[in-house]
Amino acid sequence: MIFKQHLIFILYSLCANVFKVAGTKSKAKGSQGQFPITQNVTVVEGRSANMTCRVDFNDNTSLQWSNPAQQTLFFGDKKALRDHRIELVRATSQELTIRIGDVGLSDEGLYTCSLFTMPVKTTKAFLTVLGVPGRPEITGFTKPAMEGDLITLTCTTSGSKPAANIKWYRNDKEVQGTTKTNATGKSFTVRSSLKLRVDRRDDGVAYTCHVDHVSLSNPYMTTEVLEVHYAPHLEIAKSLIIPQEGQYFKLECVSIGNPIPEPVLWSKDGGELPDIERMIVEGRELTITTLNKTDNGTYRCEASNHLGTDSAEYILFVYAKDFPGPTTDPNALGQHGPDHALIGGVVAVVVFITMCLIIVLGRYLARHKGTYLTHEAKGAEDAPDADTAIINAEGNHVHAEEKKEYFI
């Protein structure tokens, strides 16, 4: 009985030892069979990037981070590379996290986390660095441009990674440019150009270059406001529709041009203003303090800049004080003038038709008059010779005498 009990104890001890050894081997096999866990990281140039390496369990085996050049950065909590930008964030038996500050494009690449088991297990993580584009600059335009000039606006931004996107806007409306991209090391230089044939409508227009990039929360923008010089254009504006005697009347010479046409010269009927006491010129305005019939006439304003000269005319007709007023502006022709070309054309057509009628009528009368004068010689054209023709003609005269009647 005692022997049996002793035998059972021995067998139990042996089984316990066997299970203990099996458990230890299983644990070691699990630790040595796992791979570290990492994650790819994307960071904007100039900022900081955290690189983390983890394992599910660890029996005090060390973790290590290495850079793309296979230089050891940290082995456990021990710093191996003298780079003040790299610092330890956390180091435990199951995690190793480091921080790379002020990241540059040269820091981009594959980083390696190693678990020092037998054999060593490694996992890689890619650090992507976004290159921030430089603020755009517009070149190619020298102020001012002359109306009709062909100019080229070029917007340039450099240092982007990936390449930046450029858009053009004319005031608030997008317009299409021509874009070229060049690689400079790991970054890109992007240029976009606009070719314009400028006219007076482009004067004061804002052309804006927008630069969009994944690294920017808001696009970069730069603007060029065009200055275009062009010849003047003048018009006259009046203060009264129906000017009457005794009224205060003002004419304004409205000028468009760049540079602004200066000075404005006023005249009446091709000469100087006749009454400078009542006719006051202030800048672009001509004021007649009290209208009367002597003010009737053609008023002209003229102005110029270095590109040309222009003028405008207004025909003033002053009505009596008690005049009720026409239904339309009696001075409308003064602003725009009669259509002389149309009137000339109508007159030319009338003259042409009259001349044709006179020619046709003249030829008709001449033909019938000739027939009447030669009627007495009828039949002479059938004579074989001149003598016979004369005799025939004379015979006709004889018969003609017989046909005459006399009245007493």
Tab-separated table of C-alpha atoms in Angstrom:
chain	number	residue	atom	x	y	z
A	1	MET	CA	0.000	0.000	0.000
A	2	ILE	CA	2.797	2.375	0.914
A	3	PHE	CA	4.601	1.404	-2.268
A	4	LYS	CA	1.566	2.269	-4.366
A	5	GLN	CA	1.238	5.706	-2.779
A	6	HIS	CA	4.928	6.421	-3.360
A	7	LEU	CA	4.614	5.380	-6.991
A	8	ILE	CA	1.619	7.710	-7.550
A	9	PHE	CA	3.535	10.705	-6.071
A	10	ILE	CA	6.518	10.011	-8.347
A	11	LEU	CA	4.247	9.894	-11.390
A	12	TYR	CA	2.512	13.133	-10.359
A	13	SER	CA	5.834	14.912	-9.936
A	14	LEU	CA	6.991	13.736	-13.311
A	15	CYS	CA	3.790	14.981	-14.973
A	16	ALA	CA	4.028	18.345	-13.248
A	17	ASN	CA	7.588	18.805	-14.449
A	18	VAL	CA	6.621	17.817	-17.966
A	19	PHE	CA	3.741	20.403	-18.072
A	20	LYS	CA	6.003	23.104	-16.624
A	21	VAL	CA	8.671	22.551	-19.252
A	22	ALA	CA	6.071	22.450	-22.032
A	23	GLY	CA	4.560	25.738	-20.840
A	24	THR	CA	7.969	27.436	-20.725
A	25	LYS	CA	8.805	26.272	-24.265
A	26	SER	CA	5.393	27.441	-25.543
A	27	LYS	CA	5.914	30.913	-24.055
A	28	ALA	CA	9.376	31.250	-25.527
A	29	LYS	CA	8.111	30.091	-28.912
A	30	GLY	CA	5.294	32.726	-28.850
A	31	SER	CA	7.696	35.551	-27.965
A	32	GLN	CA	10.164	34.572	-30.635
A	33	GLY	CA	7.520	34.026	-33.340
A	34	GLN	CA	5.810	37.459	-33.299
A	35	PHE	CA	6.761	40.516	-35.420
A	36	PRO	CA	6.709	44.109	-34.201
A	37	ILE	CA	3.755	46.273	-35.286
A	38	THR	CA	4.353	49.679	-36.947
A	39	GLN	CA	2.371	52.213	-39.010
A	40	ASN	CA	3.229	54.503	-41.911
A	41	VAL	CA	3.376	58.198	-41.022
A	42	THR	CA	2.750	61.345	-43.117
A	43	VAL	CA	3.979	64.712	-41.868
A	44	VAL	CA	4.215	68.245	-43.225
A	45	GLU	CA	7.701	69.591	-43.670
A	46	GLY	CA	8.862	71.489	-40.593
A	47	ARG	CA	6.565	69.692	-38.162
A	48	SER	CA	7.133	66.682	-35.835
A	49	ALA	CA	6.526	62.986	-36.544
A	50	ASN	CA	5.960	60.243	-33.947
A	51	MET	CA	7.200	56.751	-34.884
A	52	THR	CA	5.689	53.942	-32.765
A	53	CYS	CA	6.666	50.237	-32.587
A	54	ARG	CA	4.674	47.697	-30.488
A	55	VAL	CA	4.606	43.982	-29.622
A	56	ASP	CA	1.709	42.045	-28.072
A	57	PHE	CA	3.905	40.514	-25.338
A	58	ASN	CA	7.559	40.545	-24.500
A	59	ASP	CA	9.861	38.721	-22.089
A	60	ASN	CA	12.204	41.720	-21.707
A	61	THR	CA	13.443	41.531	-25.289
A	62	SER	CA	14.660	44.913	-26.570
A	63	LEU	CA	13.047	47.023	-29.366
A	64	GLN	CA	15.084	49.241	-31.692
A	65	TRP	CA	14.352	52.052	-34.245
A	66	SER	CA	16.684	52.649	-37.229
A	67	ASN	CA	16.562	55.382	-39.902
A	68	PRO	CA	16.567	54.825	-43.717
A	69	ALA	CA	20.391	54.812	-43.645
A	70	GLN	CA	20.181	51.924	-41.146
A	71	GLN	CA	21.604	54.070	-38.354
A	72	THR	CA	20.249	53.126	-34.928
A	73	LEU	CA	18.213	55.914	-33.404
A	74	PHE	CA	17.113	54.304	-30.122
A	75	PHE	CA	17.842	50.876	-28.617
A	76	GLY	CA	15.250	50.509	-25.913
A	77	ASP	CA	15.442	53.752	-23.918
A	78	LYS	CA	19.054	54.351	-24.948
A	79	LYS	CA	19.688	57.058	-27.577
A	80	ALA	CA	22.213	55.906	-30.157
A	81	LEU	CA	22.364	58.788	-32.683
A	82	ARG	CA	23.387	62.307	-31.756
A	83	ASP	CA	20.593	64.291	-33.392
A	84	HIS	CA	18.899	66.884	-31.186
A	85	ARG	CA	15.734	66.636	-33.324
A	86	ILE	CA	15.164	63.000	-32.245
A	87	GLU	CA	13.866	62.301	-28.738
A	88	LEU	CA	12.301	59.462	-26.757
A	89	VAL	CA	8.567	59.576	-26.133
A	90	ARG	CA	7.969	56.164	-24.526
A	91	ALA	CA	9.984	52.983	-23.911
A	92	THR	CA	8.498	49.828	-22.295
A	93	SER	CA	8.877	46.126	-22.850
A	94	GLN	CA	6.023	46.252	-25.373
A	95	GLU	CA	6.417	49.737	-27.009
A	96	LEU	CA	9.087	52.075	-28.320
A	97	THR	CA	7.926	55.520	-29.525
A	98	ILE	CA	10.269	58.254	-30.734
A	99	ARG	CA	9.672	61.781	-32.066
A	100	ILE	CA	11.487	63.435	-34.973
A	101	GLY	CA	11.167	67.204	-34.809
A	102	ASP	CA	11.503	69.806	-37.596
A	103	VAL	CA	11.129	67.129	-40.242
A	104	GLY	CA	12.749	67.866	-43.600
A	105	LEU	CA	12.402	66.239	-47.013
A	106	SER	CA	15.673	64.404	-46.375
A	107	ASP	CA	14.050	62.546	-43.456
A	108	GLU	CA	11.632	60.771	-45.785
A	109	GLY	CA	12.078	57.026	-46.276
A	110	LEU	CA	11.758	53.548	-44.724
A	111	TYR	CA	12.326	53.307	-40.965
A	112	THR	CA	12.950	49.894	-39.334
A	113	CYS	CA	11.740	48.554	-35.974
A	114	SER	CA	13.609	45.468	-34.765
A	115	LEU	CA	12.671	42.950	-32.054
A	116	PHE	CA	15.880	41.254	-30.816
A	117	THR	CA	14.804	37.657	-30.561
A	118	MET	CA	16.603	34.715	-32.089
A	119	PRO	CA	16.391	35.345	-34.980
A	120	VAL	CA	15.755	39.117	-35.023
A	121	LYS	CA	12.265	40.122	-36.278
A	122	THR	CA	11.889	43.444	-38.198
A	123	THR	CA	9.021	45.573	-39.546
A	124	LYS	CA	9.300	48.714	-41.663
A	125	ALA	CA	7.304	51.963	-41.651
A	126	PHE	CA	7.440	54.633	-44.355
A	127	LEU	CA	7.733	58.272	-43.312
A	128	THR	CA	6.219	60.560	-45.999
A	129	VAL	CA	7.174	64.229	-45.836
A	130	LEU	CA	4.957	66.808	-47.604
A	131	GLY	CA	6.913	69.717	-49.078
A	132	VAL	CA	5.168	73.038	-48.432
A	133	PRO	CA	4.998	75.231	-51.567
A	134	GLY	CA	6.514	78.683	-51.405
A	135	ARG	CA	4.240	81.688	-51.642
A	136	PRO	CA	3.509	82.413	-55.304
A	137	GLU	CA	5.004	85.327	-57.211
A	138	ILE	CA	3.623	86.928	-60.392
A	139	THR	CA	6.180	88.187	-62.901
A	140	GLY	CA	6.254	89.356	-66.517
A	141	PHE	CA	4.191	92.545	-66.217
A	142	THR	CA	5.631	96.042	-66.201
A	143	LYS	CA	3.207	98.881	-65.453
A	144	PRO	CA	1.700	100.468	-67.371
A	145	ALA	CA	0.721	98.542	-70.502
A	146	MET	CA	-0.536	100.271	-73.630
A	147	GLU	CA	-3.893	99.335	-75.119
A	148	GLY	CA	-3.296	96.568	-77.657
A	149	ASP	CA	-0.108	95.245	-76.003
A	150	LEU	CA	0.428	91.480	-75.679
A	151	ILE	CA	1.540	90.694	-72.127
A	152	THR	CA	2.339	87.454	-70.260
A	153	LEU	CA	1.644	86.929	-66.555
A	154	THR	CA	3.632	84.081	-64.946
A	155	CYS	CA	2.882	82.672	-61.481
A	156	THR	CA	5.672	80.611	-59.865
A	157	THR	CA	5.782	78.505	-56.711
A	158	SER	CA	8.619	76.214	-55.629
A	159	GLY	CA	9.384	73.638	-52.934
A	160	SER	CA	6.119	71.677	-53.145
A	161	LYS	CA	5.923	67.893	-52.761
A	162	PRO	CA	3.880	66.571	-54.434
A	163	ALA	CA	3.596	69.261	-57.116
A	164	ALA	CA	1.255	72.127	-56.228
A	165	ASN	CA	-1.817	73.065	-58.287
A	166	ILE	CA	-2.148	76.590	-59.721
A	167	LYS	CA	-5.391	78.329	-60.766
A	168	TRP	CA	-5.930	81.789	-62.297
A	169	TYR	CA	-8.848	84.138	-61.660
A	170	ARG	CA	-9.828	87.326	-63.532
A	171	ASN	CA	-11.526	89.197	-60.708
A	172	ASP	CA	-13.804	86.361	-59.464
A	173	LYS	CA	-13.968	84.306	-62.682
A	174	GLU	CA	-11.561	81.421	-63.283
A	175	VAL	CA	-9.484	81.584	-66.469
A	176	GLN	CA	-7.203	78.928	-67.947
A	177	GLY	CA	-3.425	79.236	-67.940
A	178	THR	CA	-0.592	77.070	-69.262
A	179	THR	CA	1.201	75.103	-66.509
A	180	LYS	CA	4.674	73.533	-66.444
A	181	THR	CA	6.182	71.427	-63.633
A	182	ASN	CA	9.902	70.848	-63.015
A	183	ALA	CA	11.489	68.550	-60.421
A	184	THR	CA	14.165	70.083	-58.180
A	185	GLY	CA	15.591	67.317	-56.025
A	186	LYS	CA	12.714	65.880	-54.023
A	187	SER	CA	10.480	68.926	-54.523
A	188	PHE	CA	8.822	70.588	-57.519
A	189	THR	CA	8.705	74.042	-59.085
A	190	VAL	CA	5.387	74.869	-60.786
A	191	ARG	CA	4.828	77.741	-63.239
A	192	SER	CA	1.572	78.828	-64.849
A	193	SER	CA	1.334	81.524	-67.552
A	194	LEU	CA	-1.440	83.699	-68.995
A	195	LYS	CA	-1.115	85.518	-72.334
A	196	LEU	CA	-3.331	88.596	-72.724
A	197	ARG	CA	-4.012	91.170	-75.452
A	198	VAL	CA	-5.018	94.042	-73.195
A	199	ASP	CA	-7.502	96.794	-73.933
A	200	ARG	CA	-9.245	99.508	-71.917
A	201	ARG	CA	-11.550	96.913	-70.311
A	202	ASP	CA	-8.506	95.365	-68.594
A	203	ASP	CA	-7.574	98.595	-66.833
A	204	GLY	CA	-7.982	98.016	-63.092
A	205	VAL	CA	-8.743	94.297	-63.485
A	206	ALA	CA	-7.263	92.010	-60.795
A	207	TYR	CA	-5.588	88.773	-61.916
A	208	THR	CA	-5.097	86.391	-58.966
A	209	CYS	CA	-2.924	83.266	-58.748
A	210	HIS	CA	-4.216	80.547	-56.362
A	211	VAL	CA	-1.843	77.811	-55.139
A	212	ASP	CA	-3.535	74.697	-53.688
A	213	HIS	CA	-1.647	71.877	-51.931
A	214	VAL	CA	-2.374	69.013	-49.564
A	215	SER	CA	-0.086	70.609	-46.964
A	216	LEU	CA	-2.084	73.860	-46.902
A	217	SER	CA	-5.286	74.433	-44.957
A	218	ASN	CA	-5.978	77.531	-47.113
A	219	PRO	CA	-4.591	78.258	-50.578
A	220	TYR	CA	-1.839	80.789	-51.087
A	221	MET	CA	-2.853	83.773	-53.239
A	222	THR	CA	-1.163	86.682	-54.919
A	223	THR	CA	-2.762	89.366	-57.109
A	224	GLU	CA	-1.628	91.669	-59.905
A	225	VAL	CA	-3.857	94.653	-60.770
A	226	LEU	CA	-3.392	95.722	-64.396
A	227	GLU	CA	-2.849	99.308	-65.415
A	228	VAL	CA	-3.632	99.942	-69.089
A	229	HIS	CA	-3.193	103.314	-70.776
A	230	TYR	CA	-5.592	104.229	-73.601
A	231	ALA	CA	-6.720	107.252	-75.619
A	232	PRO	CA	-9.566	109.459	-74.292
A	233	HIS	CA	-13.266	109.308	-75.161
A	234	LEU	CA	-15.533	112.255	-74.311
A	235	GLU	CA	-19.279	112.792	-73.949
A	236	ILE	CA	-21.320	115.773	-72.748
A	237	ALA	CA	-23.971	115.443	-70.037
A	238	LYS	CA	-26.581	118.185	-69.493
A	239	SER	CA	-28.460	119.234	-66.376
A	240	LEU	CA	-31.789	120.147	-68.092
A	241	ILE	CA	-33.831	118.347	-70.720
A	242	ILE	CA	-35.729	121.486	-71.792
A	243	PRO	CA	-33.524	124.543	-71.183
A	244	GLN	CA	-35.559	127.772	-70.916
A	245	GLU	CA	-34.727	131.424	-70.525
A	246	GLY	CA	-33.666	132.449	-67.055
A	247	GLN	CA	-32.719	128.948	-65.918
A	248	TYR	CA	-29.447	127.753	-64.412
A	249	PHE	CA	-27.850	125.311	-66.887
A	250	LYS	CA	-24.807	123.069	-66.610
A	251	LEU	CA	-22.854	120.951	-69.106
A	252	GLU	CA	-20.363	118.326	-67.922
A	253	CYS	CA	-17.612	116.919	-70.133
A	254	VAL	CA	-17.508	113.252	-69.126
A	255	SER	CA	-14.132	111.826	-70.110
A	256	ILE	CA	-12.832	108.267	-70.165
A	257	GLY	CA	-9.115	107.693	-70.609
A	258	ASN	CA	-5.916	106.669	-68.864
A	259	PRO	CA	-4.124	108.843	-67.951
A	260	ILE	CA	-7.137	111.063	-67.260
A	261	PRO	CA	-7.441	113.569	-70.138
A	262	GLU	CA	-6.392	117.015	-68.943
A	263	PRO	CA	-7.158	119.862	-69.273
A	264	VAL	CA	-10.725	120.200	-70.611
A	265	LEU	CA	-11.152	123.104	-73.051
A	266	TRP	CA	-14.607	124.624	-73.723
A	267	SER	CA	-15.610	126.627	-76.802
A	268	LYS	CA	-18.781	127.951	-78.466
A	269	ASP	CA	-19.389	127.932	-82.224
A	270	GLY	CA	-15.693	127.349	-82.869
A	271	GLY	CA	-14.481	130.272	-80.756
A	272	GLU	CA	-14.011	131.328	-77.162
A	273	LEU	CA	-16.908	131.523	-74.735
A	274	PRO	CA	-18.539	134.902	-75.366
A	275	ASP	CA	-19.741	135.785	-71.863
A	276	ILE	CA	-17.267	134.713	-69.194
A	277	GLU	CA	-19.338	136.401	-66.474
A	278	ARG	CA	-22.329	134.126	-67.039
A	279	MET	CA	-20.409	131.165	-68.493
A	280	ILE	CA	-18.260	129.728	-65.699
A	281	VAL	CA	-15.804	126.879	-66.305
A	282	GLU	CA	-14.785	124.775	-63.306
A	283	GLY	CA	-12.739	121.717	-64.202
A	284	ARG	CA	-14.881	119.648	-66.537
A	285	GLU	CA	-18.087	121.644	-66.007
A	286	LEU	CA	-19.462	124.623	-67.930
A	287	THR	CA	-22.175	126.501	-66.067
A	288	ILE	CA	-24.437	129.176	-67.596
A	289	THR	CA	-25.957	131.028	-64.669
A	290	THR	CA	-28.913	132.607	-66.528
A	291	LEU	CA	-29.949	131.314	-69.934
A	292	ASN	CA	-31.073	133.599	-72.745
A	293	LYS	CA	-31.547	133.356	-76.506
A	294	THR	CA	-27.994	134.555	-77.190
A	295	ASP	CA	-26.717	131.311	-75.654
A	296	ASN	CA	-28.020	129.264	-78.584
A	297	GLY	CA	-25.228	127.522	-80.433
A	298	THR	CA	-22.840	124.576	-80.505
A	299	TYR	CA	-20.751	123.966	-77.388
A	300	ARG	CA	-17.638	121.830	-77.645
A	301	CYS	CA	-15.333	120.272	-75.053
A	302	GLU	CA	-11.905	118.854	-75.872
A	303	ALA	CA	-9.304	116.966	-73.827
A	304	SER	CA	-6.202	114.895	-74.485
A	305	ASN	CA	-3.563	112.622	-72.974
A	306	HIS	CA	-0.266	111.348	-74.405
A	307	LEU	CA	-2.143	108.762	-76.514
A	308	GLY	CA	-4.561	111.072	-78.307
A	309	THR	CA	-7.238	113.786	-78.298
A	310	ASP	CA	-11.037	113.574	-78.378
A	311	SER	CA	-13.941	116.049	-78.362
A	312	ALA	CA	-17.719	116.139	-77.929
A	313	GLU	CA	-20.369	118.672	-79.029
A	314	TYR	CA	-23.765	119.782	-77.766
A	315	ILE	CA	-26.215	122.041	-79.650
A	316	LEU	CA	-28.077	124.260	-77.213
A	317	PHE	CA	-31.469	125.742	-78.058
A	318	VAL	CA	-32.990	127.966	-75.392
A	319	TYR	CA	-36.800	128.101	-75.270
A	320	ALA	CA	-38.969	130.964	-74.090
A	321	LYS	CA	-39.694	131.071	-70.397
A	322	ASP	CA	-43.412	130.279	-70.830
A	323	PHE	CA	-42.798	127.524	-73.408
A	324	PRO	CA	-44.749	124.396	-72.300
A	325	GLY	CA	-42.049	122.106	-73.652
A	326	PRO	CA	-41.970	119.530	-76.476
A	327	THR	CA	-42.697	115.871	-75.969
A	328	THR	CA	-39.110	114.970	-76.826
A	329	ASP	CA	-35.762	116.508	-76.046
A	330	PRO	CA	-35.308	119.381	-78.531
A	331	ASN	CA	-31.534	119.261	-77.968
A	332	ALA	CA	-31.205	115.545	-78.640
A	333	LEU	CA	-29.599	116.254	-82.016
A	334	GLY	CA	-27.105	118.430	-80.242
A	335	GLN	CA	-25.713	115.452	-78.370
A	336	HIS	CA	-25.617	112.942	-81.183
A	337	GLY	CA	-26.002	115.205	-84.278
A	338	PRO	CA	-28.010	114.419	-87.438
A	339	ASP	CA	-27.112	111.395	-89.465
A	340	HIS	CA	-25.388	113.259	-92.317
A	341	ALA	CA	-24.471	110.033	-94.078
A	342	LEU	CA	-28.122	108.952	-94.223
A	343	ILE	CA	-29.306	112.361	-95.461
A	344	GLY	CA	-26.557	112.477	-98.103
A	345	GLY	CA	-27.491	109.007	-99.297
A	346	VAL	CA	-31.160	109.917	-99.681
A	347	VAL	CA	-30.289	113.086	-101.605
A	348	ALA	CA	-27.933	111.163	-103.897
A	349	VAL	CA	-30.640	108.594	-104.693
A	350	VAL	CA	-33.205	111.313	-105.468
A	351	VAL	CA	-30.742	113.150	-107.768
A	352	PHE	CA	-29.821	109.927	-109.555
A	353	ILE	CA	-33.476	108.986	-110.181
A	354	THR	CA	-34.239	112.516	-111.440
A	355	MET	CA	-31.283	112.439	-113.864
A	356	CYS	CA	-32.388	109.062	-115.215
A	357	LEU	CA	-35.914	110.336	-115.800
A	358	ILE	CA	-34.596	113.443	-117.622
A	359	ILE	CA	-32.360	111.313	-119.879
A	360	VAL	CA	-35.138	108.845	-120.726
A	361	LEU	CA	-37.638	111.638	-121.391
A	362	GLY	CA	-35.120	113.554	-123.541
A	363	ARG	CA	-34.373	110.536	-125.706
A	364	TYR	CA	-38.100	109.837	-126.141
A	365	LEU	CA	-38.851	113.399	-127.249
A	366	ALA	CA	-35.829	113.487	-129.568
A	367	ARG	CA	-36.909	110.240	-131.305
A	368	HIS	CA	-40.511	111.370	-131.913
A	369	LYS	CA	-39.450	114.868	-132.991
A	370	GLY	CA	-37.137	113.417	-135.667
A	371	THR	CA	-39.940	111.283	-137.071
A	372	TYR	CA	-42.201	114.298	-137.386
A	373	LEU	CA	-39.643	116.433	-139.248
A	374	THR	CA	-38.859	113.735	-141.873
A	375	HIS	CA	-42.399	112.552	-142.394
A	376	GLU	CA	-42.697	114.615	-145.583
A	377	ALA	CA	-39.802	112.687	-147.127
A	378	LYS	CA	-41.456	109.362	-146.504
A	379	GLY	CA	-40.605	106.917	-149.245
A	380	ALA	CA	-37.267	108.511	-150.119
A	381	GLU	CA	-35.445	105.864	-148.165
A	382	ASP	CA	-36.665	103.247	-150.701
A	383	ALA	CA	-35.162	105.109	-153.759
A	384	PRO	CA	-32.342	103.338	-155.640
A	385	ASP	CA	-30.262	106.524	-155.939
A	386	ALA	CA	-30.030	110.061	-154.666
A	387	ASP	CA	-31.818	111.703	-157.652
A	388	THR	CA	-34.810	109.449	-157.351
A	389	ALA	CA	-34.910	110.101	-153.605
A	390	ILE	CA	-35.027	113.865	-154.213
A	391	ILE	CA	-37.794	113.502	-156.797
A	392	ASN	CA	-39.787	111.293	-154.429
A	393	ALA	CA	-39.255	113.790	-151.643
A	394	GLU	CA	-40.268	116.699	-153.886
A	395	GLY	CA	-43.320	114.813	-155.024
A	396	ASN	CA	-44.272	114.458	-151.439
A	397	HIS	CA	-43.952	118.217	-151.039
A	398	VAL	CA	-46.301	118.693	-153.975
A	399	HIS	CA	-48.878	116.492	-152.423
A	400	ALA	CA	-48.299	118.292	-149.195
A	401	GLU	CA	-49.114	121.617	-150.871
A	402	GLU	CA	-52.314	120.130	-152.198
A	403	LYS	CA	-53.332	119.141	-148.714
A	404	LYS	CA	-52.919	122.609	-147.298
A	405	GLU	CA	-56.105	124.438	-146.340
A	406	TYR	CA	-56.477	128.139	-146.142
A	407	PHE	CA	-58.747	129.951	-143.819
A	408	ILE	CA	-59.786	133.554	-144.379
